[in-house]
Coordinates of C-alpha atoms in Angstrom, one line a residue:
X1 CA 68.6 54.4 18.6
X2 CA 69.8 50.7 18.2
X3 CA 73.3 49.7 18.1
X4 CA 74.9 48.5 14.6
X5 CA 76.5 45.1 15.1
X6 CA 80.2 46.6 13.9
X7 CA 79.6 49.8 16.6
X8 CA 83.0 49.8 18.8
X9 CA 81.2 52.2 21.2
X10 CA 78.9 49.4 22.4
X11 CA 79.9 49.5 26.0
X12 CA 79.2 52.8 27.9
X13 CA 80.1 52.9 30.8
X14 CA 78.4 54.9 32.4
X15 CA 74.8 53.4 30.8
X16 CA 76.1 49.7 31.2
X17 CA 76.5 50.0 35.2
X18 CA 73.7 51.7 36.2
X19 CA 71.4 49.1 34.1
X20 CA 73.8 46.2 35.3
X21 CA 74.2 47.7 39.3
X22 CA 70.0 47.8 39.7
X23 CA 69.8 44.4 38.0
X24 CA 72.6 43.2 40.9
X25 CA 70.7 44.4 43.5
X26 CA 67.6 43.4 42.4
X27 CA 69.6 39.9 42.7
X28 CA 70.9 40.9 46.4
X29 CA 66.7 41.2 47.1
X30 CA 66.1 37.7 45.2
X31 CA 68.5 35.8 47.3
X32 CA 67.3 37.5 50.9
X33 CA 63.1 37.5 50.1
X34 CA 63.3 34.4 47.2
X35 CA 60.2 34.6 45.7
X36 CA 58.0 37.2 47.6
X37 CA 59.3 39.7 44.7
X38 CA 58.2 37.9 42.0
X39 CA 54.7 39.3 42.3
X40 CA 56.0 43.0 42.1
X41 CA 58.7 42.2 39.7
X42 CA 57.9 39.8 37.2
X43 CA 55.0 42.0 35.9
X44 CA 57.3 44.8 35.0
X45 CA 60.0 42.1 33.3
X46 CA 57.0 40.8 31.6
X47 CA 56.3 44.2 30.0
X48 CA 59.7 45.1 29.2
X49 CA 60.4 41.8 27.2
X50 CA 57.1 42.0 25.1
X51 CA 58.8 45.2 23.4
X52 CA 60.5 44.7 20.4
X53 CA 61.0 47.6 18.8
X54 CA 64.8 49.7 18.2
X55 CA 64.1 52.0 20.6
X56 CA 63.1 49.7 23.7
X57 CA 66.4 48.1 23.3
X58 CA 67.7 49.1 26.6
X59 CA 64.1 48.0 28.2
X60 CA 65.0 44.8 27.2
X61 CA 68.4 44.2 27.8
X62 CA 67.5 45.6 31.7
X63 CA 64.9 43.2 32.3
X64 CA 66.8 39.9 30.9
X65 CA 70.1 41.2 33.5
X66 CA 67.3 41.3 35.9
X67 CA 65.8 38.2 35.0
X68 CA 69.2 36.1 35.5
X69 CA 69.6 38.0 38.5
X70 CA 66.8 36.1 40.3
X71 CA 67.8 32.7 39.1
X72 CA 69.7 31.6 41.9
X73 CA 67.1 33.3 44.7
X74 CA 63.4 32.7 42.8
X75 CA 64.3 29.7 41.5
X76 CA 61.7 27.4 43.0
X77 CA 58.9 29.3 40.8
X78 CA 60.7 29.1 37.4
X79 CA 59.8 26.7 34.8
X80 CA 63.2 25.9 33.1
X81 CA 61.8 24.8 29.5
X82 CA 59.4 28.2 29.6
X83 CA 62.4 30.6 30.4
X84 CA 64.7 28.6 27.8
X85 CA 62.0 29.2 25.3
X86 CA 61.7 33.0 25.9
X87 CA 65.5 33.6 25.9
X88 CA 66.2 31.4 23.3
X89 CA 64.2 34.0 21.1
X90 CA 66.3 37.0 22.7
X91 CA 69.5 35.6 21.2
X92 CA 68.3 36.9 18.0
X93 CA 67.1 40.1 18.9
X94 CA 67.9 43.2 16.8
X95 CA 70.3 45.0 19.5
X96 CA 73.7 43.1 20.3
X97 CA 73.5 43.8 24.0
X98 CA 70.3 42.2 24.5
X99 CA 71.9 39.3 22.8
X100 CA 75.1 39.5 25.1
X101 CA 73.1 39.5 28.0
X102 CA 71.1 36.8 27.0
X103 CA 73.8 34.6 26.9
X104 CA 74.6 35.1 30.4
X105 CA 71.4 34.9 31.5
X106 CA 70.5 31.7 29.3
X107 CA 73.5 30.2 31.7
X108 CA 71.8 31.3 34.8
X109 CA 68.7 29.1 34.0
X110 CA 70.8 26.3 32.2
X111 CA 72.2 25.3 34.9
X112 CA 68.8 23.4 35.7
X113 CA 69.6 21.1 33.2
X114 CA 72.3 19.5 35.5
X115 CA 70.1 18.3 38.0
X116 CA 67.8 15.6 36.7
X117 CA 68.4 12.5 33.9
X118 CA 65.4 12.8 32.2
X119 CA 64.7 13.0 28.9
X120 CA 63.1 16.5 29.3
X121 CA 66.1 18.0 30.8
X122 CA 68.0 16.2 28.1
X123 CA 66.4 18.3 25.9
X124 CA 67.0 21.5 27.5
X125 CA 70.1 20.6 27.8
X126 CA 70.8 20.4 24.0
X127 CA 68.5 23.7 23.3
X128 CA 71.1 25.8 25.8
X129 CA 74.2 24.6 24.3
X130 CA 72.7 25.0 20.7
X131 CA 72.2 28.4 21.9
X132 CA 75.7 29.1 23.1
X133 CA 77.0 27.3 20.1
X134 CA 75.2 29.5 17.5
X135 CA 76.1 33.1 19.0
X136 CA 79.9 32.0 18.6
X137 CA 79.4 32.9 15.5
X138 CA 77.4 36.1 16.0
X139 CA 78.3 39.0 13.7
X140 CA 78.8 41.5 16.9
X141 CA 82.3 41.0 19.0
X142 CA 81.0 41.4 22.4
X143 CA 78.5 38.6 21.8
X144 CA 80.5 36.5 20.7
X145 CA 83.0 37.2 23.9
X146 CA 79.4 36.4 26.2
X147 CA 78.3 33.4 24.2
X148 CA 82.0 32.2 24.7
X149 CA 82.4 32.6 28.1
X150 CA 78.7 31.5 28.7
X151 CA 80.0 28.1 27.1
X152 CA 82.4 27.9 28.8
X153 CA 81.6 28.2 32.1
X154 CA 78.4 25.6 30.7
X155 CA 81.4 23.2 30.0
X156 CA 82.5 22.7 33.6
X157 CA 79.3 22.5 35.0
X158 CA 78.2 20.2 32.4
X159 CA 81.6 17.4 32.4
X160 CA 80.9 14.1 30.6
X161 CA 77.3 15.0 29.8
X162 CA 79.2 17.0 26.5
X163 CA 80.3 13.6 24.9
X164 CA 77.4 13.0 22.9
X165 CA 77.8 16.1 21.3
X166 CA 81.7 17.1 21.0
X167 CA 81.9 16.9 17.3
X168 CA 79.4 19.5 16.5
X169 CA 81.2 21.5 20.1
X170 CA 84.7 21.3 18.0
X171 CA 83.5 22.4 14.7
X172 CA 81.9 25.2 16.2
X173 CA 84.3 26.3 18.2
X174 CA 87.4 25.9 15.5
X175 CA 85.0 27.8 13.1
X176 CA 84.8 30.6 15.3
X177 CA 88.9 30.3 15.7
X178 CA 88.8 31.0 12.2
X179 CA 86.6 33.7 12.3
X180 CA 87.6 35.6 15.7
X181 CA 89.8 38.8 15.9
X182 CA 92.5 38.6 18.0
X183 CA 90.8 40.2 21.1
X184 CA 88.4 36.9 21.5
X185 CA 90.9 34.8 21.1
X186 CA 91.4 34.6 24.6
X187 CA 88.0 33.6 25.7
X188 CA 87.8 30.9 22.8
X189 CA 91.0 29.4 23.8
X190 CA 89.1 28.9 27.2
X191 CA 86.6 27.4 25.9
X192 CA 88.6 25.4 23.9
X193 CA 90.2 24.6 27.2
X194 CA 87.2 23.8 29.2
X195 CA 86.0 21.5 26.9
X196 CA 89.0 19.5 27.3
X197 CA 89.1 19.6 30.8
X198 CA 85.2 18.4 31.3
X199 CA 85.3 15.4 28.5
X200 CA 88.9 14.5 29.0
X201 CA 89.8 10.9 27.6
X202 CA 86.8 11.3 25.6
X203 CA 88.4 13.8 23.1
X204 CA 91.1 11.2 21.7
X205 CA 89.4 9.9 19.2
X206 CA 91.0 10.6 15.6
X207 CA 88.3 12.9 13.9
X208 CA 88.0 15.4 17.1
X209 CA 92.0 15.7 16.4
X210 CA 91.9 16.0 13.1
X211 CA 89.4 19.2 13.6
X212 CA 91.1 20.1 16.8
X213 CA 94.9 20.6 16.4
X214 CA 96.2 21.5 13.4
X215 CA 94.8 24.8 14.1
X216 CA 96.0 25.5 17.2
X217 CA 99.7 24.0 16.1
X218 CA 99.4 26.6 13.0
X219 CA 98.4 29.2 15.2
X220 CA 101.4 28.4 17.8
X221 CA 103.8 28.7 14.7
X222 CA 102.7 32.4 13.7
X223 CA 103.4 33.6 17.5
X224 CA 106.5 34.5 18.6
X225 CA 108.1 33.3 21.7
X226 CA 107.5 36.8 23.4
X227 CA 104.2 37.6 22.7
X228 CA 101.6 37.5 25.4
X229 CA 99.2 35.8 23.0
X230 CA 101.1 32.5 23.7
X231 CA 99.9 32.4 27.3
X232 CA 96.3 31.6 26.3
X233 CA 97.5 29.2 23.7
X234 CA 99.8 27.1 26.0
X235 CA 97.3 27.0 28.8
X236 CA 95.2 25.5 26.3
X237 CA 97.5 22.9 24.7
X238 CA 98.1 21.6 28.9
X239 CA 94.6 20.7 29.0
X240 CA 94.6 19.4 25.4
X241 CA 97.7 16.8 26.6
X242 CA 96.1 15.9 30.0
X243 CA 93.1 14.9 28.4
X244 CA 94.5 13.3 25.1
X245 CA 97.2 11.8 27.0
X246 CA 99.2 9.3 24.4
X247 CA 96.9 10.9 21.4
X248 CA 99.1 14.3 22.0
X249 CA 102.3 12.7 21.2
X250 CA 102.4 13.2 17.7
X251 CA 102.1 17.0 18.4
X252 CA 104.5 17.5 21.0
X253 CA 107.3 17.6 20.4
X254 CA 106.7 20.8 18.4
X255 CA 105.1 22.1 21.3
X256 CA 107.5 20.8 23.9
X257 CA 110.5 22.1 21.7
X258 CA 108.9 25.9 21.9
X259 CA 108.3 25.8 25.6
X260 CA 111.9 24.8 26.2
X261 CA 112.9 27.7 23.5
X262 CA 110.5 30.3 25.3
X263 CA 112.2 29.2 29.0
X264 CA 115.7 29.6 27.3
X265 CA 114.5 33.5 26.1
X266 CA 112.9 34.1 29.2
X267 CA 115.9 32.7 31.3
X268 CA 118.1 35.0 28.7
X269 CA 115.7 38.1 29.1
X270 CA 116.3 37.7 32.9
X271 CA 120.0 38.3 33.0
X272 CA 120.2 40.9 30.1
X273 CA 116.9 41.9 28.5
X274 CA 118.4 44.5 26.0
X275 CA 120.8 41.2 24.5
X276 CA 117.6 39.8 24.6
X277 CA 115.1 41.8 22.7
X278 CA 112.2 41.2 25.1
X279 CA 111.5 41.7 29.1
X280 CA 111.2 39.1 31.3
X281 CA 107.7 37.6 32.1
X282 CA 107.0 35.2 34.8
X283 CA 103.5 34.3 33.6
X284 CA 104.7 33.2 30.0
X285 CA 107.6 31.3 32.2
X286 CA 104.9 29.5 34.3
X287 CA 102.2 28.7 31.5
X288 CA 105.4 27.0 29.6
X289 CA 106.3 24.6 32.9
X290 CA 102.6 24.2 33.4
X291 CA 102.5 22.6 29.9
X292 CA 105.2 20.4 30.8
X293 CA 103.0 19.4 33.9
X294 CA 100.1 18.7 31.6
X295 CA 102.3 16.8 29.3
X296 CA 104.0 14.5 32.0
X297 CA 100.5 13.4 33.2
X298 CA 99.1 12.7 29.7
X299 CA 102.4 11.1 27.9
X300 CA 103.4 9.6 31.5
X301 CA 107.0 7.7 30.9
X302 CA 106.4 8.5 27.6
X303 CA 107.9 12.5 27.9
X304 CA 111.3 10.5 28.2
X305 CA 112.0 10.5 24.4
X306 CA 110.9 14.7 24.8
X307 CA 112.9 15.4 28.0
X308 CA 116.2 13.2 27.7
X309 CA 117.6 15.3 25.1
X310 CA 116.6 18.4 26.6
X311 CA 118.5 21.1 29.4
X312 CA 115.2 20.8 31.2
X313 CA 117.1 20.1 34.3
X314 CA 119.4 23.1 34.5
X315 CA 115.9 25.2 33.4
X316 CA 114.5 23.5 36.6
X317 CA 117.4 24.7 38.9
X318 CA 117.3 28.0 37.1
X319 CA 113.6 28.5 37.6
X320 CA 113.8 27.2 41.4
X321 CA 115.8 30.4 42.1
X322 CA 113.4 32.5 40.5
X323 CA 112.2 35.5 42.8
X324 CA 108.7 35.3 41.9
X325 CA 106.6 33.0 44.0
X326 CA 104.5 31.4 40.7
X327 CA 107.5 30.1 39.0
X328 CA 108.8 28.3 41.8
X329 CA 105.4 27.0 42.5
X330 CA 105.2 25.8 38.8
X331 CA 108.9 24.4 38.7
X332 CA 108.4 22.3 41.8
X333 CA 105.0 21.3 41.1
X334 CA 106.9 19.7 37.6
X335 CA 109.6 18.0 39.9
X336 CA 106.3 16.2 41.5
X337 CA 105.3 15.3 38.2
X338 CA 108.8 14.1 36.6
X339 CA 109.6 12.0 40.1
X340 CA 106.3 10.3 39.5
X341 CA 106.5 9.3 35.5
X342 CA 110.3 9.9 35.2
X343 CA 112.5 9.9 37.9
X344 CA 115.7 8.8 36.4
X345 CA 115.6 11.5 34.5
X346 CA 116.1 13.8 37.9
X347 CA 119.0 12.0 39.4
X348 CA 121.7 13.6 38.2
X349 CA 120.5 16.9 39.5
X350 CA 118.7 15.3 42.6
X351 CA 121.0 16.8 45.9
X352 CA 120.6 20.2 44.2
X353 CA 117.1 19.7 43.2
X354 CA 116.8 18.5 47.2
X355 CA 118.7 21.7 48.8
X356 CA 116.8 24.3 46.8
X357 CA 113.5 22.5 47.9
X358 CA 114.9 22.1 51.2
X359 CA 115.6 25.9 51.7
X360 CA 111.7 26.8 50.2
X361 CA 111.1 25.8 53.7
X362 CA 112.8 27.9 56.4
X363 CA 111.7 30.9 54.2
X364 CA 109.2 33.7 54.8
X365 CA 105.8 32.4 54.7
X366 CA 103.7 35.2 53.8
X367 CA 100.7 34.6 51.8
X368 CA 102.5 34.6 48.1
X369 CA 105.3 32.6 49.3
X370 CA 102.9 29.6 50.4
X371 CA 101.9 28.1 47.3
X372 CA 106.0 27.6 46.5
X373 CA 106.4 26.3 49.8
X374 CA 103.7 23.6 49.5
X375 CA 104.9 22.4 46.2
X376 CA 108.6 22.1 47.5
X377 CA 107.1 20.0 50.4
X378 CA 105.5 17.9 48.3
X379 CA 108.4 17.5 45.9
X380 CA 110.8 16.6 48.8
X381 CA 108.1 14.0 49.9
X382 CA 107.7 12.3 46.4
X383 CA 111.8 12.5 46.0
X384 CA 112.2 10.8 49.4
X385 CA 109.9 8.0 48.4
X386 CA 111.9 7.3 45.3
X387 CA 115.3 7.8 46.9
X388 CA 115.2 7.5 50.0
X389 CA 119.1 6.9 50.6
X390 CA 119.9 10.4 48.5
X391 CA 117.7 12.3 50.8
X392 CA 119.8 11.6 53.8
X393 CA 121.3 14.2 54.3
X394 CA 119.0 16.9 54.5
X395 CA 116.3 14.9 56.7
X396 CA 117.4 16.5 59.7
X397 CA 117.5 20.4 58.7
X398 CA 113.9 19.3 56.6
X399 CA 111.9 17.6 59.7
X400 CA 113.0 20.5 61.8
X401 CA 111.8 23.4 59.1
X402 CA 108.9 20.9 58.8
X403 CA 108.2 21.3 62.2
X404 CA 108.2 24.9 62.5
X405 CA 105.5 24.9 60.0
X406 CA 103.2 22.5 61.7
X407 CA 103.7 24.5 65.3
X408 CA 102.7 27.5 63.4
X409 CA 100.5 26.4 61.1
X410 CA 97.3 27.8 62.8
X411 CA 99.4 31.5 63.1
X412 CA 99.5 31.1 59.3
X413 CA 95.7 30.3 58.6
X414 CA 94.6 33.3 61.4
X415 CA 96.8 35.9 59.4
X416 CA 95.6 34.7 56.6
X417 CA 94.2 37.6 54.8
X418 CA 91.9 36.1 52.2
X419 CA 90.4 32.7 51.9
X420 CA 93.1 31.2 49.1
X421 CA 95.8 32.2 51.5
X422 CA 93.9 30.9 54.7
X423 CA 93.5 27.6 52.6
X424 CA 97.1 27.3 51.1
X425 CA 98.3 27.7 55.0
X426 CA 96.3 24.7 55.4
X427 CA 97.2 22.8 52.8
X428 CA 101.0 23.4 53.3
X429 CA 100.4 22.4 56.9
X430 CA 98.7 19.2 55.9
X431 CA 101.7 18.2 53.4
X432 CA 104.3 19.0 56.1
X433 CA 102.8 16.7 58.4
X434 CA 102.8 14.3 55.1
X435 CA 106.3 14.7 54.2
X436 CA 107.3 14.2 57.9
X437 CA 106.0 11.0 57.8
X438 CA 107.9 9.9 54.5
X439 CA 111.2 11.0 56.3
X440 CA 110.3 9.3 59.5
X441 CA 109.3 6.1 57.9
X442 CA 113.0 6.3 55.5
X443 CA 115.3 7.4 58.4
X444 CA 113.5 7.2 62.2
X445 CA 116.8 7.9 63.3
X446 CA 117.7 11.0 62.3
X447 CA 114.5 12.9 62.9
X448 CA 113.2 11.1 66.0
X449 CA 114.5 14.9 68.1
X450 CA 113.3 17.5 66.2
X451 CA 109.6 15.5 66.2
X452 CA 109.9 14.7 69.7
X453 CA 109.1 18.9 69.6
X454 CA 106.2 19.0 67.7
X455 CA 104.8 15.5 68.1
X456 CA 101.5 16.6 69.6
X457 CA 100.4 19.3 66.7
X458 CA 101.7 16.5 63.9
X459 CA 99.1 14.1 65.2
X460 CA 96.9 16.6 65.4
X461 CA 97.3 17.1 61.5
X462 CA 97.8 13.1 60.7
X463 CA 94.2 12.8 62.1
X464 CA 92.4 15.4 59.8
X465 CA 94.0 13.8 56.5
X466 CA 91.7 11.9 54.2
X467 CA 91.8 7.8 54.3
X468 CA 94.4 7.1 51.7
X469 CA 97.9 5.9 50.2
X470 CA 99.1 9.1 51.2
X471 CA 98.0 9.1 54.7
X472 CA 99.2 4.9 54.8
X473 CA 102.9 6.6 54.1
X474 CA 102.7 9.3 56.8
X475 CA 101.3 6.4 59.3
X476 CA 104.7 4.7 58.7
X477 CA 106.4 7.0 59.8
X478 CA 104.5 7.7 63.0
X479 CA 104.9 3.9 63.6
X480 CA 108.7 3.8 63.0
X481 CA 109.0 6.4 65.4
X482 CA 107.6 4.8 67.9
X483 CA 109.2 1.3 67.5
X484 CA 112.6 3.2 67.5
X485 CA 112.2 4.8 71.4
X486 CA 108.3 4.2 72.1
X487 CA 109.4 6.1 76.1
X488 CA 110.2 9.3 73.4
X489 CA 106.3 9.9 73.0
X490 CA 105.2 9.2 76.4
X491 CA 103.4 12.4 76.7
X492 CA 102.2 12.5 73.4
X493 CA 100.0 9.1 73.5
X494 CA 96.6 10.7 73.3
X495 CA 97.1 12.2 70.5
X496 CA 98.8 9.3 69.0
X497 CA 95.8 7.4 69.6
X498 CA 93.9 9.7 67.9
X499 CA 95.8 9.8 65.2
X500 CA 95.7 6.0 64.6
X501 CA 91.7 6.3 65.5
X502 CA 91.1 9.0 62.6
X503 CA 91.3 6.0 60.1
X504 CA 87.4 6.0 59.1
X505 CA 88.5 2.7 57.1
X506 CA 91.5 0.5 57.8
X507 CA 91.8 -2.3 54.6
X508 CA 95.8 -2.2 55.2
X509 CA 96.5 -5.2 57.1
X510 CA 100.1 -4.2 57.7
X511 CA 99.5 -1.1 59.1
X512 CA 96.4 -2.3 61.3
X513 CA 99.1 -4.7 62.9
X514 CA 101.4 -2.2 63.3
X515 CA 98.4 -0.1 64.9
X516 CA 98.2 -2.4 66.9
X517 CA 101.7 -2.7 68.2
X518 CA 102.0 0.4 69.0
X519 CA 98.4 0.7 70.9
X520 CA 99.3 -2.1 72.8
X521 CA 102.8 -1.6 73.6
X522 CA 101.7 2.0 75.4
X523 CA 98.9 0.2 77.6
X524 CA 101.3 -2.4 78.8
X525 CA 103.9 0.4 79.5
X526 CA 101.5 3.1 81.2
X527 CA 99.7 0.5 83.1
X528 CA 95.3 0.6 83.1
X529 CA 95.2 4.0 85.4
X530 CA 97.5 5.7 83.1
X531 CA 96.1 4.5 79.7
X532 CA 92.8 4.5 80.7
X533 CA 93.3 8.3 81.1
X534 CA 94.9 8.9 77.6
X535 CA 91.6 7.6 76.5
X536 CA 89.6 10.0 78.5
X537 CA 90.1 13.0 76.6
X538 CA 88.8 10.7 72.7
X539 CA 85.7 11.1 71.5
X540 CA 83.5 8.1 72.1
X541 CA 83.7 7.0 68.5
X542 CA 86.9 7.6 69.0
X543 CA 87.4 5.1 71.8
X544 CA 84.7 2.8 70.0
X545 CA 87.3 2.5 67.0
X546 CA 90.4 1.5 69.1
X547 CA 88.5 -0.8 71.0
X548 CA 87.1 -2.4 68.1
X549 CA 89.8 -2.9 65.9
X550 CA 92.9 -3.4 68.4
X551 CA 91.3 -4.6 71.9
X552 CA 92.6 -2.0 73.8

């Protein structure tokens, strides 16, 4: 029998992964033997898909899993505009699960449309998101969860490429917000999301706000500050804000004044969640600094008129404290924001703002507790640069915790036990050695001895950073070391010099001389046997770099 479009009982379990398991591994054989199986297999899809009937359904719905399952390993055999063709006729089929496949599977072969600019793939182009854009609006629930999260995940890979065709995306899309139940709310919102994200600037035009956020707003007023379904929306509205940037201000205050009443419940919840009415979440916490994120990029100094009337501080100090690793991640990644766009507005807090940061850093680093770590690093860094006097005082304890990280940064990344921890190891490695250079270049003085200890491993990390305004302020540093007590570093000059010789471009002229001091000052105090040997142990393009740009 066919499935009704209203049937709840659409997903067995049971059926639905032993159809989708075979179609998997027919994929696992795609990717190893590419297109050797088409000749066996392509017969047998071919058969299955020219059945039509109520009773093949499941024949069907097989062969298109299958079918996208090969995409990735059979694609040099497929002709995109043929396949978009077929499966643009299976969105209508009679069963919803052949539809809900198809959408996923339409994906799978739209992603062809990315690779050329030509007028064919143009048109594909438009025929796949047509596609996706109809079966928002299907009558079955599950479809329209696939044909949302098939768009969606379109949207990212697709980027500017949308622009032409945003007005017909929104109306679609805000249709369907109109028309969903509250369980697809979620994957809309992500598309919503997506969309904003990929087209960015693009969207701040007044008829794409006009169709855009009055709904959301209206929706954000029916939702209490407890309720889980504000996560979605506010994840939304932060990509909404970064990408209208000053086009969002008429909106946010209403916005920005919820977040700060959701933080205040939260913060309330935490201490005595009975007084309260609700239970402390962390997620609905981080979504609401996230948004403030979001909105410091897009409004820039513009958040003043939002945040200078506001306890946003105290909910900064409140949420640096927190237990969970995500909210202090969150928190400090808004004091990088703030001290960027706003920092006057951190002053009066700053020392305690600094000390909590400052203590993120001699904690224990396990893999949940890295993310919070990085963001406090970075935080310290973008503080120092701003006031360098205030941060005095804590340089010392800082370049030493600093330090510790950078000596044991590859311990982290080997007991690393997935890949985002492995790479948040790295990352907060990398912005140690950063940060260490901010200090060094503000006060030489007071961390020259605890870098005299890990000199060596910092260089190490200065020379995998990329060329940029980021690594120029950690190259400050390293100089202002060295001018203070060059003899310090004596038995660190190789790796000095390959720090300076990791620069793939050099357009600063005030750091190439200063380059240059330093490169120079070493071969006149190690004499030619001496410095000659330092050099032994570069690379020869590393070698062909110093010699080019600084004689030596």
């Amino acid at each position: 029998m066919a499935y009704e479009d209203d049937d709840e009982t659409l997903l067995n379990e049971e059926e639905w992964n032993l159809r989708a398991c075979s179609a998997k591994f027919i994929g696992i054989l795609a990717n190893v033997f590419g297109d050797e199986i088409l000749l066996t297999l392509m017969p047998l899809i071919e058969a299955k898909l020219s059945k039509f009937d109520d009773e093949t359904w499941k024949e069907r719905e097989a062969a298109v899993f299958a079918f996208g399952a090969i995409a990735e390993g059979c694609n040099s055999f497929f002709y995109p505009h043929l396949i978009v063709a077929i499966l643009r006729r299976l969105l209508d089929d009679q069963s919803p699960l052949v539809r809900r496949i198809t959408c996923w599977t339409l994906y799978q072969f739209g992603t062809y449309v990315f690779e050329e600019s030509n007028l064919e793939n143009s048109k594909l182009f438009t025929k796949v998101l047509h596609g996706f854009r109809f079966k928002l609006l299907d009558s079955n629930i599950w479809v329209q969860e696939a044909a949302c999260l098939a768009l969606t995940t379109f949207e990212e890979d697709a980027g500017d490429k949308l622009v032409p065709h945003l007005e017909k995306i929104l109306q679609q899309l805000m249709r369907a917000f109109g028309k969903y139940q509250k369980r697809n709310l979620k994957v809309l919102l992500d598309a919503i999301r997506a969309l904003a994200d990929s087209v960015g600037i693009n969207l701040n035009k007044r008829a794409y706000i006009k169709i855009l956020i009055p709904p959301l707003v209206s929706t954000l007023e029916q939702i209490s500050n407890s309720d889980k379904d504000v996560i979605p929306l506010l994840k939304c509205f932060t990509s909404i804000s970064k990408a209208l940037e000053v086009g969002f201000a008429p909106f946010s205050w209403y916005v920005f004044e919820r977040c700060m009443d959701i933080l205040q419940l939260q913060q309330l919840a935490k201490v005595d969640h009975d007084f309260a009415g609700v239970q402390y979440d962390q997620n609905i916490v981080v979504c609401s600094l996230e948004f403030f994120s979001g909105l410091s990029k897009g409004l820039v100094s513009g958040i003043e008129s939002l945040v200078s009337q506001s306890n946003l501080r105290d909910m900064l100090l409140k949420c640096f404290m927190d237990e969970t690793p995500d909210v202090r991640e969150s928190a400090f990644a808004l004091i990088c924001h703030l001290t960027k766009v706003l920092p006057d507005y951190l002053e009066p807090r700053l020392l305690e703002f600094l000390e909590i940061a400052s203590q993120q850093l001699s904690a224990n680093f396990s893999g949940e507790n890295l993310s919070a770590a990085n963001n406090a690093c970075k935080a310290i860094g973008e503080l120092a640069v701003k006031y360098p006097q205030e941060v005095s005082p804590i340089v010392t304890n800082v370049v030493y915790s600093l330090g510790m990280i950078i000596q044991l940064g590859e311990t982290l990344e080997l007991k690393s036990l997935t890949t985002l921890v492995e790479y948040n190891a790295i990352e907060l490695a990398m912005n140690s050695a950063i940060t260490v250079g901010i200090l060094a270049r503000i006060r030489p003085d007071l961390s020259a001895r605890s870098i005299e200890n890990f000199m060596k491993p910092w260089c190490m990390r200065l020379a995998t950073l990329d060329d940029d305004s980021t690594k120029e302020n950690a190259f400050q540093g390293l100089c202002e070391m060295v001018k203070v007590n060059p003899s310090r570093y004596v038995s660190s000059v190789a790796f000095i010099c390959l720090a300076i010789a990791s620069w793939k471009d050099m357009e600063n002229k005030v750091i190439q001389s200063e380059f240059s001091k330093v490169l120079i000052g070493y071969k006149n105090m190690l004499g030619k046997n001496s410095w000659e040997e330092c050099l032994s142990v570069l690379d020869p393009l590393a070698k062909e770099r110093l010699a080019a740009r600084y004689q030596v």
